Short mmCIF file of C-alpha atoms in Angstrom, two decimals:
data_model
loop_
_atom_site.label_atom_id
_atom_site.label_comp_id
_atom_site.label_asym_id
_atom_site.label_seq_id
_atom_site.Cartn_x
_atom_site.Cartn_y
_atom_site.Cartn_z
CA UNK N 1 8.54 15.28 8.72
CA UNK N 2 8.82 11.32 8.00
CA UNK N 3 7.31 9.54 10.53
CA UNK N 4 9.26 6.12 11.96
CA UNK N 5 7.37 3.00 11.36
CA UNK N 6 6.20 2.56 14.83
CA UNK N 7 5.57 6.07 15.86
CA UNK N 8 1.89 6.32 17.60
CA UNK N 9 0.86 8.46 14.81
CA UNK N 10 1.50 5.46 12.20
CA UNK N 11 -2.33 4.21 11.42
CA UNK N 12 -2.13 1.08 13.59
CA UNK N 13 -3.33 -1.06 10.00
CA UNK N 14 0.58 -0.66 9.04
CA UNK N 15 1.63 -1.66 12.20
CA UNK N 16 -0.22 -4.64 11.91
CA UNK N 17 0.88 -5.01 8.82
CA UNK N 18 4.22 -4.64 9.26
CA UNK N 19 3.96 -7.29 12.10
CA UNK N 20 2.49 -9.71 10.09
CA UNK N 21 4.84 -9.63 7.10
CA UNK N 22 7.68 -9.87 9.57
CA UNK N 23 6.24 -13.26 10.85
CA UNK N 24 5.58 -14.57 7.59
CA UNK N 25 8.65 -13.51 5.97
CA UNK N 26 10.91 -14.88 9.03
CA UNK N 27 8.36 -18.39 8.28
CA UNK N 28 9.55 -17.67 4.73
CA UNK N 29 12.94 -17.96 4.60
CA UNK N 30 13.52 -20.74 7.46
CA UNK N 31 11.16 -23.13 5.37
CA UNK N 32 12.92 -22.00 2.27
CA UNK N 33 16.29 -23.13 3.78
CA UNK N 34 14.77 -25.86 5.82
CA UNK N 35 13.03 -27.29 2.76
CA UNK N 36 16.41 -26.97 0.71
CA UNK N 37 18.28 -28.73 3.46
CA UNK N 38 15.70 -31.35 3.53
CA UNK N 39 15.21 -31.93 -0.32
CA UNK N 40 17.56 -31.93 -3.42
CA UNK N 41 16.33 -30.05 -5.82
CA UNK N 42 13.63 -31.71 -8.11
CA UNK N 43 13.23 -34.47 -5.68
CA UNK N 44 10.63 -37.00 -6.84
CA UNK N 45 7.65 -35.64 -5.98
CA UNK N 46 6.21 -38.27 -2.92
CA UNK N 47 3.82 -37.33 -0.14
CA UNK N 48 6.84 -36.47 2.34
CA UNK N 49 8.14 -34.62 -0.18
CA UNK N 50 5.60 -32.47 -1.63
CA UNK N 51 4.20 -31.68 2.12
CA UNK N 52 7.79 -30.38 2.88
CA UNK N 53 8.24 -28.12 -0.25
CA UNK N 54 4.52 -26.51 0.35
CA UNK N 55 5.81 -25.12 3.44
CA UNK N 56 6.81 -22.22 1.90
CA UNK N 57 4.07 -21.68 -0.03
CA UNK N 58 2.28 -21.77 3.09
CA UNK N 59 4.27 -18.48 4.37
CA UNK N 60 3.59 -16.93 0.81
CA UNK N 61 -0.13 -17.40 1.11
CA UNK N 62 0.35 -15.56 5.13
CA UNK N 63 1.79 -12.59 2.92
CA UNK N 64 -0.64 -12.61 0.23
CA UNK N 65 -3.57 -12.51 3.12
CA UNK N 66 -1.60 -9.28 4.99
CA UNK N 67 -1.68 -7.43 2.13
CA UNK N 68 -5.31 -8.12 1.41
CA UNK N 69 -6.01 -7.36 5.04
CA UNK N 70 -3.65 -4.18 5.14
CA UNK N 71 -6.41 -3.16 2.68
CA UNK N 72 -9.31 -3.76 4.38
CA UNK N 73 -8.24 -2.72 7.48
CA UNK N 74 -6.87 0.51 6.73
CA UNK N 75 -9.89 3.39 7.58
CA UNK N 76 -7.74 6.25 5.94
CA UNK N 77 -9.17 6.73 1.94
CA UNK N 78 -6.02 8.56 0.93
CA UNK N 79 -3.73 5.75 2.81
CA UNK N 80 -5.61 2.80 1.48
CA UNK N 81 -5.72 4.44 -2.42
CA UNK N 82 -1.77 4.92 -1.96
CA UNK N 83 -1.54 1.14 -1.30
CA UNK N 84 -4.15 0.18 -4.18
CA UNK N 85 -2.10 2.21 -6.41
CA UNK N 86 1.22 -0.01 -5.52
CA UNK N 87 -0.96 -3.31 -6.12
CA UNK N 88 -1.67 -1.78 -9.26
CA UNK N 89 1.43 -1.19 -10.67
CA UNK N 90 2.81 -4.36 -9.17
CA UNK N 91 0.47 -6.52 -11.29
CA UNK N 92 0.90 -4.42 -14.29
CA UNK N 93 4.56 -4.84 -13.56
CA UNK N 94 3.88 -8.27 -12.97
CA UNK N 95 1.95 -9.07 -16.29
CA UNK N 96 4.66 -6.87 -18.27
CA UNK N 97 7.46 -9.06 -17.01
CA UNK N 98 5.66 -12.55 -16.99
CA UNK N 99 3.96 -12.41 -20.96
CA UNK N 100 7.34 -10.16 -22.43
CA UNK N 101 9.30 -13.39 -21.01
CA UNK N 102 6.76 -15.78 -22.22
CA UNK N 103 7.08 -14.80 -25.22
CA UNK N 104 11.00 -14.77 -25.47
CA UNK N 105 10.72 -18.17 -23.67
CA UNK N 106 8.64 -19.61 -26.95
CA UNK N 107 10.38 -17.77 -29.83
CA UNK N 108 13.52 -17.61 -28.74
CA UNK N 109 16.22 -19.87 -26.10
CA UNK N 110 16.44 -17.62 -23.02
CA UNK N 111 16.06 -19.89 -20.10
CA UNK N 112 12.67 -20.28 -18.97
CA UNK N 113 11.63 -17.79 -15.64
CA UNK N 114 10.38 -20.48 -12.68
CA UNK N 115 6.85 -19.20 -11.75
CA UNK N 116 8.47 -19.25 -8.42
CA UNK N 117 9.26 -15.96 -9.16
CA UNK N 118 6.24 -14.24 -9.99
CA UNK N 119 5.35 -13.07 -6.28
CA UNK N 120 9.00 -11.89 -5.78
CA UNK N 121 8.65 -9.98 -8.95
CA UNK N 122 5.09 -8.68 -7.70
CA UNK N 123 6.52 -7.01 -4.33
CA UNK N 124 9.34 -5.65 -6.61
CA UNK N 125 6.60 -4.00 -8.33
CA UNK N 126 5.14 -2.90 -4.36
CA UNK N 127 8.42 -1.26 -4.21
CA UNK N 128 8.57 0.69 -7.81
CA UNK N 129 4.88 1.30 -7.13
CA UNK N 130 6.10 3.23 -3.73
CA UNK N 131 8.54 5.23 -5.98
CA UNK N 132 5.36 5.94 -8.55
CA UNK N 133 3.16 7.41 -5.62
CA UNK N 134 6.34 9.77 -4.50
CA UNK N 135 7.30 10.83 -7.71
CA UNK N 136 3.18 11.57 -8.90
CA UNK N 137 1.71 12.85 -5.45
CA UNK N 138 4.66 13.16 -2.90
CA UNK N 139 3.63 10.05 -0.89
CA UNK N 140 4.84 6.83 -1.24
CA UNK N 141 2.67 4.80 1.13
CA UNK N 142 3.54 2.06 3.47
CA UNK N 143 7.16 1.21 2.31
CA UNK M 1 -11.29 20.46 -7.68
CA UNK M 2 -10.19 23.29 -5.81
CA UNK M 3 -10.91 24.20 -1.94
CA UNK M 4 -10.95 26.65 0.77
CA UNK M 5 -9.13 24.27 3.42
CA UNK M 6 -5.86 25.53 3.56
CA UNK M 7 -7.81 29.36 4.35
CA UNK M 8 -10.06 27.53 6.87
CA UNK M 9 -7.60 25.71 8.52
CA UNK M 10 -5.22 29.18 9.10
CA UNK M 11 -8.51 30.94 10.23
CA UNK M 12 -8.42 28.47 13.35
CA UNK M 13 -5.15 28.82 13.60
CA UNK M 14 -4.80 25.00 13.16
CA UNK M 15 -2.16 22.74 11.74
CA UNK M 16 -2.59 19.87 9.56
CA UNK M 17 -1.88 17.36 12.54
CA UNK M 18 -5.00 19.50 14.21
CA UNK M 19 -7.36 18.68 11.72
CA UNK M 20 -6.13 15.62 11.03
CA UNK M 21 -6.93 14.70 14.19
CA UNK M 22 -10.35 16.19 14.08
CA UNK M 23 -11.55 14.35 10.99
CA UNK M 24 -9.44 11.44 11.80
CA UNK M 25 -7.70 10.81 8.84
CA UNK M 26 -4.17 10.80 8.39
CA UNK M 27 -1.92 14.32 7.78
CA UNK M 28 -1.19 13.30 4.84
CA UNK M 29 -4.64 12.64 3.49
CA UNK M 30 -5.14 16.76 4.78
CA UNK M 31 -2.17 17.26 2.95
CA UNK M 32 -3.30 15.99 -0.06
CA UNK M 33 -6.91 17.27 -0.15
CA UNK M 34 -5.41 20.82 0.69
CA UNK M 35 -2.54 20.83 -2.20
CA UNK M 36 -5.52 19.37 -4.85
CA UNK M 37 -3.72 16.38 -5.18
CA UNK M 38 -6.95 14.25 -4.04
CA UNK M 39 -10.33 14.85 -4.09
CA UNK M 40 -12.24 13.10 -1.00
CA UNK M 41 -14.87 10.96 -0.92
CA UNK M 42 -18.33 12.00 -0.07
CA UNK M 43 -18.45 10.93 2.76
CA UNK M 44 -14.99 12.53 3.93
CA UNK M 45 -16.51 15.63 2.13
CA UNK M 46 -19.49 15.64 4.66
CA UNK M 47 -17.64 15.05 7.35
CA UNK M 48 -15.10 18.61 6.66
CA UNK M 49 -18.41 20.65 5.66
CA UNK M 50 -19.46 19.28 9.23
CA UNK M 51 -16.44 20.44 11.00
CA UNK M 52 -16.00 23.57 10.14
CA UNK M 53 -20.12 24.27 9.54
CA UNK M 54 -20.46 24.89 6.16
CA UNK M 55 -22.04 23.78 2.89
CA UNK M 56 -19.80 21.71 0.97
CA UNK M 57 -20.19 24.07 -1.70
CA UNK M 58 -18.42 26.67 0.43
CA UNK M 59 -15.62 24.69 0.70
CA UNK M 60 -15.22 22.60 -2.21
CA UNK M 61 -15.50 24.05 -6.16
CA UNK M 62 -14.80 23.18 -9.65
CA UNK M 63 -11.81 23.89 -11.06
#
């Protein structure tokens, strides 16, 4: 039986979870575009400007502490090893990505991956780690 | 490791939701534990010998 994301029997550490990633992510995106609107790309980097494009960042480091407290706060061993597991294979993932493309990036003239990317790439891997947990024990975790 | 908690748990005529409730962990987590898919903790471990009043060892053995 799947259970809905906000059905009472849902371990209230995803709700919360879920809550906070919502917030973040919704902070995400409007300083994203808000920033873009703001600044041309590769603006010079002033005060005003360097303020307005760690806005963002700001939101990213909001996600980055969810996750961490999604962790912490989940009581449920079997839960909280499913989510370890994803982290897992999302820095592996990560890594594999990041130090394959490096080394393209010196040897070769693929255009260079912004480090921008990396925590995009990293909840990718949160994803493919879901699909790892379903495929090895028949639960995928928090999705 | 293997275990007895599938047994157990039709002897009380409970479902997983029952004794998930009872240890409070998640159904999954009895799930898990009762297809050998994860091993508990100690703790955890304790806390099913408690339940059902039994040595660990009557519940829980190597493979």
């Amino acid at each position: 039986m799947a259970i809905k994301p906000f059905s009472p029997r849902r371990n209230p550490a995803y709700r919360r979870y879920a809550l906070r990633m919502l917030g973040s992510a919704g902070a995400y995106i409007a300083a994203i575009f808000g920033a873009s609107r703001v600044l041309h790309k590769h603006a010079p980097a002033s005060p005003e400007a360097v303020l307005i494009a760690l806005v963002p960042g700001l939101a990213v480091l909001a996600m980055i502490w969810a996750i961490g407290r999604l962790l912490s706060e989940l009581d449920d061993e079997y839960l909280r090893m499913l989510e370890v597991r994803k982290a897992i294979f999302a820095t592996g993932m990560t890594l594999a990505v990041a130090s394959v493309w490096g080394l393209l990036e010196i040897f070769t003239d693929v255009p260079s991956l912004p480090v921008f990317w990396i925590f995009p790439i990293w909840s990718m891997g949160l994803g493919a780690g879901a699909v790892w947990n379903r495929l090895t024990l028949g639960d995928a975790g928090c999705a | 490791m293997k275990n007895r908690l599938k047994v157990l748990r039709a002897e009380r005529d409970w479902s997983q939701q029952d004794l998930a409730e009872r240890l409070g962990v998640s159904r999954q987590s009895v799930n898990a534990i009762e297809t050998g898919k994860y091993d508990p903790s100690l703790p955890l471990a304790f806390r099913i010998a408690d339940l059902f009043a039994l040595p660990i060892e009557a519940i829980f053995s190597r493979d």
